[in-house]
């Protein structure tokens, strides 16, 4: 990303401050790793409840990421054009879940999709009950993760500009063709990294899920909820599971910000998420 | 030249800010200016109302002292204390977490049991599933929420299930009793197993349906001064207030049973 900044050295105090910042982030992780009960690590992370939570987290996060792409890409495309009316007002609003405390997000979702919620009563008439279902987990994760995709993709769209689209349009390509043949291939790396960030955020989602979806093994108890619960009785299990969560998240962020080659990364991601999510 | 000077100034400002931030964060700096005595109390979340009231009475009875309260789940507090959190008194909602603190952080003398609590069925005010007994919760289609068995309210729920010979199939096993209460008061669930004091504190947002088997799981609340306390005399006085007649009265009014 910052290939253009290799020419000159940074002032010493910047490097020093960066080192402090890096330590601030890495030290707690190291402290956690030091507390791991290695002889029990494998049995702890492969217990029934742990595997159920991990599987559920990977499945729901994958579906949430897909929903983020389906709903978020059009949002980013619209926001990146300055011609959308009310866009200045709309952007901070749709990005709200980014700054909203997750518990507040959960309450808002409850008032929307819950049994007595805004849409809940209509859904109830249709025989759909969201409360305490895996769908509620996916809704909560999508709600909190979508802004990551929108922000990331909108930034890429604005940086890449509209010159190529303009040329394609001049040559007679219709808007749909411009979008699929020019715009999206251009911003694919941004889309992939946005999707990865969304996946990582969905994987770590706790507050909204707890408030909105509940907590039952196999259907709504995701890995972060399982970690919190394990802490009650077996802190060693909680720490071991935390490391698994960190490892998956690091892998995901690594893919997102790794070397160039967006489509190769996308393929890796797809095969990886398929392998990681049984059924 | 000016650029270098500006940079040096920025670095100095940054260093100053950092130093200020660090000193503001260290507890020693904050306490240096306060001549008064402070007792820090870690108490189970279910004690929030009663302990806030008791702390107020303690401060009135001991001019110049202040009571700092920290409320959370008992296991959360026990974990914090065992990791070295500075506190003078610990009041737990169960004996298991007090035992954890006794074994690790250490307490002064023996913990005193000062209150008890039993489970009840919380239902939304309209009681949409027409719940009148524990057996009603086992009816198919009734959405029941309980605590997970790892948390004290969940362990109590399992005990009453066994005592009553009822097998529940909860739609969710929540991480805390407040989460159970929230699911019931919001109407997401038809019923939940919570403590008597929770339904009392919830006011009109939930109704309580009592059941006989609840006495099978009486939760005992122990309190103790901590070995690491900096003011053991004051800590002991707070424990005496809670375990004494005044504490009994305030706790009884909130629905807590006798120890």
Short mmCIF file of C-alpha atoms in Angstrom, two decimals:
data_model
loop_
_atom_site.label_atom_id
_atom_site.label_comp_id
_atom_site.label_asym_id
_atom_site.label_seq_id
_atom_site.Cartn_x
_atom_site.Cartn_y
_atom_site.Cartn_z
CA UNK A 1 0.00 0.00 0.00
CA UNK A 2 2.72 2.48 0.97
CA UNK A 3 5.24 1.53 -1.69
CA UNK A 4 5.95 5.20 -2.40
CA UNK A 5 7.36 5.99 1.04
CA UNK A 6 10.52 3.90 0.99
CA UNK A 7 12.84 6.69 -0.24
CA UNK A 8 13.52 8.67 2.93
CA UNK A 9 14.02 7.76 6.56
CA UNK A 10 11.48 8.58 9.28
CA UNK A 11 12.42 10.92 12.14
CA UNK A 12 13.72 8.94 15.10
CA UNK A 13 10.88 9.91 17.43
CA UNK A 14 8.31 8.60 14.98
CA UNK A 15 10.07 5.24 14.94
CA UNK A 16 10.26 5.28 18.75
CA UNK A 17 6.56 6.13 19.12
CA UNK A 18 5.71 3.42 16.58
CA UNK A 19 7.70 0.92 18.64
CA UNK A 20 5.76 1.90 21.78
CA UNK A 21 2.49 1.57 19.88
CA UNK A 22 3.45 -1.84 18.53
CA UNK A 23 4.40 -3.00 22.01
CA UNK A 24 1.09 -1.73 23.34
CA UNK A 25 -0.75 -3.98 20.87
CA UNK A 26 1.53 -7.02 21.01
CA UNK A 27 2.28 -7.17 24.74
CA UNK A 28 -1.27 -8.17 25.83
CA UNK A 29 -1.26 -10.88 23.15
CA UNK A 30 2.08 -12.17 24.40
CA UNK A 31 0.79 -12.07 27.99
CA UNK A 32 -2.16 -14.22 26.92
CA UNK A 33 0.03 -16.74 25.11
CA UNK A 34 2.22 -17.02 28.23
CA UNK A 35 -0.81 -18.07 30.28
CA UNK A 36 -1.74 -20.94 27.98
CA UNK A 37 -1.83 -24.37 29.55
CA UNK A 38 -0.09 -26.13 26.64
CA UNK A 39 -0.49 -29.76 27.80
CA UNK A 40 -4.26 -29.23 27.95
CA UNK A 41 -4.45 -26.98 24.88
CA UNK A 42 -5.58 -29.56 22.34
CA UNK A 43 -8.21 -31.24 24.56
CA UNK A 44 -9.52 -27.81 25.58
CA UNK A 45 -9.99 -26.48 22.07
CA UNK A 46 -11.35 -29.75 20.69
CA UNK A 47 -14.07 -30.27 23.32
CA UNK A 48 -17.63 -30.63 22.00
CA UNK A 49 -18.66 -27.15 23.09
CA UNK A 50 -15.50 -25.54 21.70
CA UNK A 51 -15.83 -27.19 18.29
CA UNK A 52 -19.54 -26.38 18.15
CA UNK A 53 -18.78 -22.72 18.91
CA UNK A 54 -15.90 -22.54 16.40
CA UNK A 55 -17.96 -24.21 13.66
CA UNK A 56 -20.92 -21.93 14.32
CA UNK A 57 -18.70 -18.84 14.32
CA UNK A 58 -17.07 -19.76 10.99
CA UNK A 59 -20.40 -20.61 9.35
CA UNK A 60 -22.24 -17.51 10.54
CA UNK A 61 -19.30 -15.20 9.79
CA UNK A 62 -19.05 -16.61 6.26
CA UNK A 63 -22.77 -16.01 5.64
CA UNK A 64 -22.54 -12.54 7.22
CA UNK A 65 -19.59 -11.64 5.00
CA UNK A 66 -21.56 -12.75 1.94
CA UNK A 67 -24.48 -10.57 3.04
CA UNK A 68 -22.09 -7.67 3.65
CA UNK A 69 -20.81 -8.01 0.08
CA UNK A 70 -24.29 -8.34 -1.44
CA UNK A 71 -25.65 -5.31 0.46
CA UNK A 72 -22.46 -3.34 1.04
CA UNK A 73 -21.04 -3.20 -2.50
CA UNK A 74 -24.06 -1.33 -3.90
CA UNK A 75 -23.92 0.98 -0.86
CA UNK A 76 -20.24 1.72 -1.43
CA UNK A 77 -20.83 2.30 -5.16
CA UNK A 78 -23.62 4.75 -4.38
CA UNK A 79 -21.67 6.56 -1.64
CA UNK A 80 -18.57 6.91 -3.84
CA UNK A 81 -20.61 8.91 -6.38
CA UNK A 82 -21.22 12.44 -5.21
CA UNK A 83 -24.45 12.57 -7.20
CA UNK A 84 -26.55 10.62 -4.69
CA UNK A 85 -28.96 13.04 -2.97
CA UNK A 86 -28.51 13.43 0.79
CA UNK A 87 -25.24 11.53 0.58
CA UNK A 88 -23.45 13.73 3.09
CA UNK A 89 -26.12 12.93 5.65
CA UNK A 90 -26.45 9.29 4.66
CA UNK A 91 -22.81 8.27 5.02
CA UNK A 92 -22.42 8.88 8.77
CA UNK A 93 -25.78 7.21 9.37
CA UNK A 94 -25.07 3.99 7.51
CA UNK A 95 -21.63 3.82 9.13
CA UNK A 96 -23.17 4.21 12.59
CA UNK A 97 -22.72 0.53 13.63
CA UNK A 98 -18.97 1.25 13.49
CA UNK A 99 -19.15 3.56 16.50
CA UNK A 100 -22.26 2.16 18.19
CA UNK A 101 -21.54 0.04 21.27
CA UNK A 102 -22.47 -3.51 20.17
CA UNK A 103 -24.93 -3.89 23.05
CA UNK A 104 -26.79 -0.84 21.76
CA UNK A 105 -26.79 -2.41 18.31
CA UNK A 106 -28.26 -5.55 19.83
CA UNK A 107 -31.03 -3.59 21.53
CA UNK A 108 -31.80 -1.77 18.28
CA UNK A 109 -31.97 -5.10 16.42
CA UNK A 110 -34.23 -6.50 19.14
CA UNK A 111 -36.62 -3.57 18.67
CA UNK A 112 -36.58 -4.24 14.93
CA UNK A 113 -36.62 -8.01 14.47
CA UNK A 114 -37.66 -9.11 17.97
CA UNK A 115 -41.04 -10.63 18.74
CA UNK A 116 -42.49 -7.24 19.69
CA UNK A 117 -40.24 -5.35 17.29
CA UNK A 118 -41.03 -3.12 14.34
CA UNK A 119 -40.79 -5.95 11.78
CA UNK A 120 -41.03 -8.83 14.24
CA UNK A 121 -44.81 -8.85 14.37
CA UNK A 122 -45.13 -8.98 10.58
CA UNK A 123 -42.47 -11.70 10.44
CA UNK A 124 -44.39 -13.59 13.12
CA UNK A 125 -47.50 -13.55 10.90
CA UNK A 126 -45.41 -15.08 8.12
CA UNK A 127 -44.31 -17.79 10.53
CA UNK A 128 -40.75 -16.50 10.75
CA UNK A 129 -39.29 -16.19 14.22
CA UNK A 130 -35.85 -14.65 14.33
CA UNK A 131 -35.35 -14.64 18.11
CA UNK A 132 -32.97 -17.30 19.45
CA UNK A 133 -32.18 -18.59 15.93
CA UNK A 134 -28.90 -18.78 14.04
CA UNK A 135 -30.41 -16.21 11.67
CA UNK A 136 -30.37 -13.72 14.55
CA UNK A 137 -26.62 -14.30 14.94
CA UNK A 138 -26.09 -13.62 11.23
CA UNK A 139 -28.21 -10.46 11.41
CA UNK A 140 -26.22 -9.16 14.39
CA UNK A 141 -22.89 -9.93 12.70
CA UNK A 142 -23.92 -8.38 9.38
CA UNK A 143 -25.14 -5.25 11.17
CA UNK A 144 -21.82 -4.62 12.90
CA UNK A 145 -19.54 -5.83 10.07
CA UNK A 146 -21.05 -4.12 7.03
CA UNK A 147 -19.53 -0.65 7.64
CA UNK A 148 -16.04 -2.16 7.38
CA UNK A 149 -16.75 -3.32 3.84
CA UNK A 150 -18.48 -0.09 2.85
CA UNK A 151 -15.72 2.18 4.20
CA UNK A 152 -12.94 0.08 2.73
CA UNK A 153 -14.53 -0.25 -0.70
CA UNK A 154 -15.65 3.36 -0.91
CA UNK A 155 -12.09 4.48 -0.19
CA UNK A 156 -10.74 2.25 -2.98
CA UNK A 157 -13.41 3.48 -5.39
CA UNK A 158 -12.57 7.12 -4.68
CA UNK A 159 -8.82 6.50 -5.03
CA UNK A 160 -9.14 4.64 -8.33
CA UNK A 161 -11.21 7.45 -9.81
CA UNK A 162 -13.65 7.24 -12.70
CA UNK A 163 -11.39 7.73 -15.73
CA UNK A 164 -11.62 4.17 -17.00
CA UNK A 165 -15.38 4.06 -16.49
CA UNK A 166 -15.71 7.29 -18.43
CA UNK A 167 -13.67 5.86 -21.31
CA UNK A 168 -15.70 2.64 -21.35
CA UNK A 169 -18.94 4.62 -21.37
CA UNK A 170 -17.65 6.79 -24.22
CA UNK A 171 -16.92 3.60 -26.17
CA UNK A 172 -20.58 2.65 -25.79
CA UNK A 173 -20.53 0.24 -22.85
CA UNK A 174 -23.77 0.15 -20.86
CA UNK A 175 -23.69 0.94 -17.07
CA UNK A 176 -23.99 -2.76 -16.19
CA UNK A 177 -21.08 -3.66 -18.44
CA UNK A 178 -18.94 -0.82 -17.07
CA UNK A 179 -19.63 -2.02 -13.55
CA UNK A 180 -18.85 -5.69 -14.13
CA UNK A 181 -16.01 -5.31 -16.66
CA UNK A 182 -14.25 -2.15 -15.46
CA UNK A 183 -15.19 -0.88 -12.00
CA UNK A 184 -15.34 -4.11 -10.00
CA UNK A 185 -12.13 -5.68 -11.44
CA UNK A 186 -10.34 -2.39 -10.68
CA UNK A 187 -11.38 -2.34 -7.02
CA UNK A 188 -11.24 -6.10 -6.40
CA UNK A 189 -8.29 -5.85 -3.97
CA UNK A 190 -10.22 -3.26 -1.95
CA UNK A 191 -13.32 -5.43 -2.04
CA UNK A 192 -11.40 -8.48 -0.83
CA UNK A 193 -9.73 -6.63 2.02
CA UNK A 194 -13.06 -5.07 2.99
CA UNK A 195 -14.70 -8.49 2.98
CA UNK A 196 -11.88 -9.90 5.12
CA UNK A 197 -12.23 -7.10 7.65
CA UNK A 198 -15.97 -7.73 7.77
CA UNK A 199 -15.32 -11.43 8.33
CA UNK A 200 -12.92 -10.67 11.17
CA UNK A 201 -15.38 -8.26 12.76
CA UNK A 202 -18.22 -10.79 12.43
CA UNK A 203 -16.02 -13.46 14.00
CA UNK A 204 -15.36 -11.29 17.05
CA UNK A 205 -18.94 -10.06 17.47
CA UNK A 206 -20.13 -10.45 21.06
CA UNK A 207 -22.40 -7.76 22.46
CA UNK A 208 -25.07 -7.57 19.79
CA UNK A 209 -25.25 -11.37 19.55
CA UNK A 210 -25.62 -11.75 23.30
CA UNK A 211 -28.34 -9.10 23.49
CA UNK A 212 -30.24 -10.10 20.39
CA UNK A 213 -29.69 -13.79 19.65
CA UNK A 214 -29.17 -15.46 23.03
CA UNK A 215 -26.69 -18.22 23.75
CA UNK A 216 -27.32 -21.90 23.04
CA UNK A 217 -24.67 -24.43 22.08
CA UNK A 218 -24.74 -25.19 18.37
CA UNK A 219 -27.32 -22.59 17.39
CA UNK A 220 -26.42 -19.20 18.82
CA UNK A 221 -23.38 -19.61 21.09
CA UNK A 222 -20.52 -18.34 18.94
CA UNK A 223 -16.86 -18.53 19.90
CA UNK A 224 -16.69 -15.17 21.74
CA UNK A 225 -19.75 -16.13 23.82
CA UNK A 226 -18.23 -19.55 24.55
CA UNK A 227 -15.00 -17.87 25.67
CA UNK A 228 -16.91 -15.59 28.02
CA UNK A 229 -18.86 -18.53 29.43
CA UNK A 230 -15.79 -20.76 29.85
CA UNK A 231 -14.17 -18.02 31.91
CA UNK A 232 -16.79 -18.69 34.59
CA UNK A 233 -15.53 -22.17 35.34
CA UNK A 234 -12.37 -22.87 33.37
CA UNK A 235 -10.17 -19.83 32.65
CA UNK A 236 -7.62 -22.12 30.94
CA UNK A 237 -10.21 -23.14 28.36
CA UNK A 238 -11.13 -19.49 27.81
CA UNK A 239 -7.51 -18.54 27.18
CA UNK A 240 -6.98 -21.49 24.82
CA UNK A 241 -10.10 -20.60 22.83
CA UNK A 242 -9.03 -16.95 22.76
CA UNK A 243 -5.82 -17.99 21.07
CA UNK A 244 -7.80 -19.91 18.45
CA UNK A 245 -9.91 -16.82 17.80
CA UNK A 246 -6.81 -14.63 17.58
CA UNK A 247 -5.13 -17.10 15.21
CA UNK A 248 -8.14 -17.15 12.88
CA UNK A 249 -8.42 -13.35 12.99
CA UNK A 250 -4.70 -12.86 12.35
CA UNK A 251 -4.95 -15.26 9.42
CA UNK A 252 -7.87 -13.32 8.00
CA UNK A 253 -6.31 -9.89 8.43
CA UNK A 254 -3.07 -11.28 7.03
CA UNK A 255 -4.89 -12.42 3.92
CA UNK A 256 -6.58 -9.02 3.62
CA UNK A 257 -3.37 -7.00 3.90
CA UNK A 258 -1.01 -9.58 2.44
CA UNK A 259 0.79 -9.47 -0.87
CA UNK A 260 -0.80 -8.24 -4.07
CA UNK A 261 -3.01 -10.38 -6.24
CA UNK A 262 -6.63 -9.88 -5.28
CA UNK A 263 -8.19 -12.72 -7.19
CA UNK A 264 -5.64 -15.24 -5.94
CA UNK A 265 -6.40 -14.09 -2.41
CA UNK A 266 -10.12 -14.41 -3.06
CA UNK A 267 -9.66 -17.99 -4.22
CA UNK A 268 -7.58 -18.77 -1.15
CA UNK A 269 -10.24 -17.26 1.03
CA UNK A 270 -13.04 -19.19 -0.61
CA UNK A 271 -11.31 -22.53 -0.36
CA UNK A 272 -10.26 -21.71 3.19
CA UNK A 273 -13.71 -20.73 4.39
CA UNK A 274 -15.21 -23.80 2.73
CA UNK A 275 -12.69 -26.04 4.44
CA UNK A 276 -13.23 -24.26 7.74
CA UNK A 277 -17.00 -24.49 7.68
CA UNK A 278 -18.27 -28.06 7.69
CA UNK A 279 -21.56 -28.61 5.82
CA UNK B 1 15.26 25.09 10.83
CA UNK B 2 11.75 26.00 11.87
CA UNK B 3 10.66 22.55 10.79
CA UNK B 4 13.20 20.95 13.08
CA UNK B 5 12.21 23.20 15.97
CA UNK B 6 8.54 22.45 15.42
CA UNK B 7 9.30 18.77 15.39
CA UNK B 8 11.29 19.03 18.61
CA UNK B 9 8.43 20.96 20.18
CA UNK B 10 5.93 18.35 19.03
CA UNK B 11 8.07 15.60 20.51
CA UNK B 12 8.32 17.47 23.81
CA UNK B 13 4.56 17.98 23.88
CA UNK B 14 3.96 14.32 23.08
CA UNK B 15 6.36 13.22 25.81
CA UNK B 16 4.72 15.60 28.29
CA UNK B 17 1.27 14.33 27.39
CA UNK B 18 2.37 10.74 27.78
CA UNK B 19 3.94 11.44 31.18
CA UNK B 20 0.80 13.29 32.30
CA UNK B 21 -1.39 10.48 31.10
CA UNK B 22 0.66 7.84 32.89
CA UNK B 23 0.73 9.76 36.18
CA UNK B 24 -3.01 10.41 35.95
CA UNK B 25 -3.59 6.70 35.46
CA UNK B 26 -1.54 5.58 38.44
CA UNK B 27 -3.70 5.23 41.55
CA UNK B 28 -1.04 6.65 43.89
CA UNK B 29 -1.28 10.09 42.31
CA UNK B 30 -5.04 10.21 42.78
CA UNK B 31 -5.01 9.22 46.43
CA UNK B 32 -2.24 11.57 47.55
CA UNK B 33 -4.59 14.53 47.76
CA UNK B 34 -7.42 12.80 49.65
CA UNK B 35 -7.10 12.75 53.42
CA UNK B 36 -10.37 10.76 53.82
CA UNK B 37 -10.59 7.01 54.26
CA UNK B 38 -11.94 4.89 51.47
CA UNK B 39 -13.37 1.39 51.47
CA UNK B 40 -13.61 -0.30 48.08
CA UNK B 41 -16.32 -2.95 47.86
CA UNK B 42 -16.57 -5.57 45.10
CA UNK B 43 -20.14 -6.85 45.16
CA UNK B 44 -22.22 -9.25 43.06
CA UNK B 45 -24.41 -7.53 40.46
CA UNK B 46 -27.60 -8.64 42.26
CA UNK B 47 -26.58 -6.52 45.26
CA UNK B 48 -26.48 -3.26 43.33
CA UNK B 49 -29.55 -1.60 44.86
CA UNK B 50 -29.07 -2.80 48.43
CA UNK B 51 -25.34 -2.12 48.61
CA UNK B 52 -25.72 1.35 47.11
CA UNK B 53 -28.20 2.07 49.90
CA UNK B 54 -25.96 0.51 52.56
CA UNK B 55 -22.90 2.37 51.29
CA UNK B 56 -24.83 5.62 51.62
CA UNK B 57 -25.74 4.78 55.22
CA UNK B 58 -22.13 3.82 55.97
CA UNK B 59 -20.85 7.14 54.65
CA UNK B 60 -23.42 9.01 56.75
CA UNK B 61 -22.47 7.07 59.87
CA UNK B 62 -18.72 7.50 59.23
CA UNK B 63 -18.11 11.12 58.19
CA UNK B 64 -14.98 11.53 56.10
CA UNK B 65 -15.15 8.06 54.60
CA UNK B 66 -16.25 7.14 51.14
CA UNK B 67 -17.40 3.78 49.82
CA UNK B 68 -16.41 2.85 46.30
CA UNK B 69 -18.63 0.16 44.79
CA UNK B 70 -17.84 -2.13 41.88
CA UNK B 71 -20.64 -4.39 40.68
CA UNK B 72 -20.24 -7.33 38.30
CA UNK B 73 -20.88 -11.05 38.14
CA UNK B 74 -19.34 -12.82 41.15
CA UNK B 75 -16.97 -14.90 39.02
CA UNK B 76 -15.85 -11.79 37.13
CA UNK B 77 -15.07 -10.05 40.44
CA UNK B 78 -13.34 -13.13 41.84
CA UNK B 79 -11.14 -13.28 38.74
CA UNK B 80 -10.29 -9.58 39.08
CA UNK B 81 -9.43 -9.96 42.78
CA UNK B 82 -7.26 -12.99 42.13
CA UNK B 83 -5.43 -10.98 39.47
CA UNK B 84 -4.61 -8.38 42.11
CA UNK B 85 -7.41 -5.81 41.81
CA UNK B 86 -7.22 -3.48 44.84
CA UNK B 87 -10.33 -3.88 47.03
CA UNK B 88 -11.21 -4.06 50.72
CA UNK B 89 -14.42 -6.10 50.78
CA UNK B 90 -15.85 -8.84 48.57
CA UNK B 91 -19.52 -9.83 48.62
CA UNK B 92 -20.27 -12.84 46.42
CA UNK B 93 -23.60 -14.21 45.19
CA UNK B 94 -22.38 -17.75 45.80
CA UNK B 95 -19.96 -19.63 47.99
CA UNK B 96 -17.95 -21.13 45.13
CA UNK B 97 -16.57 -17.76 44.04
CA UNK B 98 -15.83 -16.73 47.62
CA UNK B 99 -13.91 -20.00 47.99
CA UNK B 100 -11.86 -19.09 44.88
CA UNK B 101 -10.91 -15.75 46.46
CA UNK B 102 -10.16 -17.39 49.83
CA UNK B 103 -7.81 -19.79 48.09
CA UNK B 104 -5.98 -17.21 46.00
CA UNK B 105 -6.24 -13.51 46.98
CA UNK B 106 -7.08 -14.39 50.60
CA UNK B 107 -9.64 -13.02 53.07
CA UNK B 108 -9.53 -11.89 56.71
CA UNK B 109 -10.98 -14.57 58.96
CA UNK B 110 -13.99 -16.56 57.76
CA UNK B 111 -16.55 -15.19 55.25
CA UNK B 112 -19.96 -14.42 56.80
CA UNK B 113 -23.15 -15.50 55.05
CA UNK B 114 -25.43 -12.42 55.15
CA UNK B 115 -28.33 -13.23 52.81
CA UNK B 116 -29.98 -15.90 50.70
CA UNK B 117 -31.89 -15.88 47.45
CA UNK B 118 -34.12 -18.37 45.66
CA UNK B 119 -35.22 -18.74 42.06
CA UNK B 120 -38.59 -17.76 40.69
CA UNK B 121 -40.21 -17.85 37.27
CA UNK B 122 -40.19 -14.47 35.54
CA UNK B 123 -42.85 -13.94 32.88
CA UNK B 124 -43.80 -10.87 30.82
CA UNK B 125 -46.60 -8.88 32.55
CA UNK B 126 -49.24 -10.28 30.15
CA UNK B 127 -47.95 -13.85 30.69
CA UNK B 128 -48.61 -14.85 27.05
CA UNK B 129 -47.80 -18.53 27.61
CA UNK B 130 -50.07 -18.74 30.71
CA UNK B 131 -47.33 -20.03 32.97
CA UNK B 132 -48.51 -20.95 36.48
CA UNK B 133 -46.02 -23.64 37.51
CA UNK B 134 -42.55 -24.97 36.76
CA UNK B 135 -44.12 -27.89 34.84
CA UNK B 136 -45.72 -25.36 32.44
CA UNK B 137 -42.22 -24.38 31.31
CA UNK B 138 -41.68 -27.86 29.88
CA UNK B 139 -44.71 -27.56 27.57
CA UNK B 140 -43.69 -27.70 23.89
CA UNK B 141 -43.69 -24.27 22.26
CA UNK B 142 -43.01 -22.37 25.47
CA UNK B 143 -39.88 -20.30 24.99
CA UNK B 144 -37.91 -20.68 28.20
CA UNK B 145 -34.60 -18.97 28.94
CA UNK B 146 -32.28 -19.98 31.79
CA UNK B 147 -28.69 -19.28 32.79
CA UNK B 148 -25.93 -21.55 31.47
CA UNK B 149 -24.95 -24.21 34.03
CA UNK B 150 -21.50 -22.62 34.41
CA UNK B 151 -22.96 -19.53 36.12
CA UNK B 152 -24.53 -19.75 39.62
CA UNK B 153 -28.11 -19.02 38.50
CA UNK B 154 -27.80 -21.82 35.93
CA UNK B 155 -26.51 -24.29 38.50
CA UNK B 156 -29.48 -23.37 40.71
CA UNK B 157 -31.85 -23.86 37.77
CA UNK B 158 -30.50 -27.41 37.21
CA UNK B 159 -30.98 -28.18 40.89
CA UNK B 160 -34.64 -27.12 40.94
CA UNK B 161 -35.28 -28.97 37.66
CA UNK B 162 -34.03 -32.17 39.28
CA UNK B 163 -35.91 -31.51 42.55
CA UNK B 164 -39.18 -30.97 40.68
CA UNK B 165 -38.61 -33.77 38.18
CA UNK B 166 -39.08 -31.39 35.26
CA UNK B 167 -36.90 -31.41 32.14
CA UNK B 168 -36.63 -27.97 30.52
CA UNK B 169 -35.59 -27.37 26.91
CA UNK B 170 -34.46 -23.76 26.99
CA UNK B 171 -34.17 -21.76 23.76
CA UNK B 172 -31.17 -19.98 25.25
CA UNK B 173 -28.71 -20.49 28.11
CA UNK B 174 -27.65 -16.98 28.96
CA UNK B 175 -24.34 -15.87 30.44
CA UNK B 176 -25.89 -13.93 33.33
CA UNK B 177 -29.17 -13.58 35.18
CA UNK B 178 -29.56 -10.03 33.82
CA UNK B 179 -29.52 -11.43 30.29
CA UNK B 180 -32.32 -13.85 31.22
CA UNK B 181 -34.33 -11.01 32.71
CA UNK B 182 -33.75 -8.90 29.58
CA UNK B 183 -35.05 -11.63 27.29
CA UNK B 184 -38.22 -11.94 29.40
CA UNK B 185 -38.90 -8.23 29.91
CA UNK B 186 -38.45 -7.59 26.18
CA UNK B 187 -41.00 -10.32 25.47
CA UNK B 188 -38.57 -12.43 23.40
CA UNK B 189 -38.98 -15.30 25.83
CA UNK B 190 -42.19 -16.53 27.48
CA UNK B 191 -40.50 -17.28 30.77
CA UNK B 192 -37.13 -17.39 32.50
CA UNK B 193 -35.67 -18.63 35.75
CA UNK B 194 -34.24 -15.72 37.75
CA UNK B 195 -33.84 -14.79 41.41
CA UNK B 196 -36.74 -13.49 43.49
CA UNK B 197 -34.83 -10.24 44.05
CA UNK B 198 -34.42 -9.74 40.29
CA UNK B 199 -38.16 -9.75 39.65
CA UNK B 200 -38.65 -7.42 42.61
CA UNK B 201 -36.03 -4.99 41.30
CA UNK B 202 -37.44 -5.18 37.76
CA UNK B 203 -40.62 -3.47 38.93
CA UNK B 204 -43.53 -3.86 36.53
CA UNK B 205 -41.53 -5.09 33.53
CA UNK B 206 -41.85 -8.75 34.58
CA UNK B 207 -44.15 -10.77 36.83
CA UNK B 208 -42.97 -13.41 39.27
CA UNK B 209 -44.54 -16.88 39.41
CA UNK B 210 -43.26 -18.72 42.49
CA UNK B 211 -42.94 -22.49 42.64
CA UNK B 212 -42.42 -25.00 45.46
CA UNK B 213 -39.20 -26.61 44.25
CA UNK B 214 -37.40 -23.24 44.39
CA UNK B 215 -36.38 -23.97 48.00
CA UNK B 216 -34.21 -26.84 46.68
CA UNK B 217 -31.62 -24.30 45.54
CA UNK B 218 -31.02 -21.62 48.12
CA UNK B 219 -28.18 -19.35 47.04
CA UNK B 220 -26.10 -18.13 49.97
CA UNK B 221 -24.31 -14.74 49.83
CA UNK B 222 -21.00 -14.58 51.77
CA UNK B 223 -19.08 -11.38 52.53
CA UNK B 224 -15.50 -10.93 53.75
CA UNK B 225 -12.79 -8.32 54.23
CA UNK B 226 -9.84 -8.99 51.96
CA UNK B 227 -6.35 -9.78 53.18
CA UNK B 228 -4.88 -7.18 50.81
CA UNK B 229 -7.06 -4.40 52.26
CA UNK B 230 -5.14 -1.24 53.16
CA UNK B 231 -7.71 -0.30 55.84
CA UNK B 232 -8.78 -3.54 57.49
CA UNK B 233 -10.58 -1.82 60.40
CA UNK B 234 -12.85 0.11 58.05
CA UNK B 235 -13.41 -2.97 55.88
CA UNK B 236 -14.47 -4.94 58.95
CA UNK B 237 -16.92 -2.18 59.90
CA UNK B 238 -18.54 -2.32 56.47
CA UNK B 239 -18.86 -6.11 56.72
CA UNK B 240 -20.45 -5.67 60.18
CA UNK B 241 -22.98 -3.20 58.78
CA UNK B 242 -24.01 -5.58 55.98
CA UNK B 243 -24.22 -8.66 58.22
CA UNK B 244 -25.91 -6.74 61.06
CA UNK B 245 -29.49 -5.69 61.73
CA UNK B 246 -29.37 -2.68 59.41
CA UNK B 247 -28.10 -4.76 56.52
CA UNK B 248 -30.71 -7.42 57.23
CA UNK B 249 -33.48 -4.80 57.03
CA UNK B 250 -32.31 -3.28 53.71
CA UNK B 251 -31.70 -6.70 52.13
CA UNK B 252 -35.01 -8.07 53.43
CA UNK B 253 -36.89 -5.15 51.86
CA UNK B 254 -35.32 -6.04 48.50
CA UNK B 255 -36.53 -9.64 48.73
CA UNK B 256 -33.41 -11.37 50.05
CA UNK B 257 -34.01 -14.18 52.52
CA UNK B 258 -32.33 -14.62 55.90
CA UNK B 259 -28.89 -16.24 55.79
#
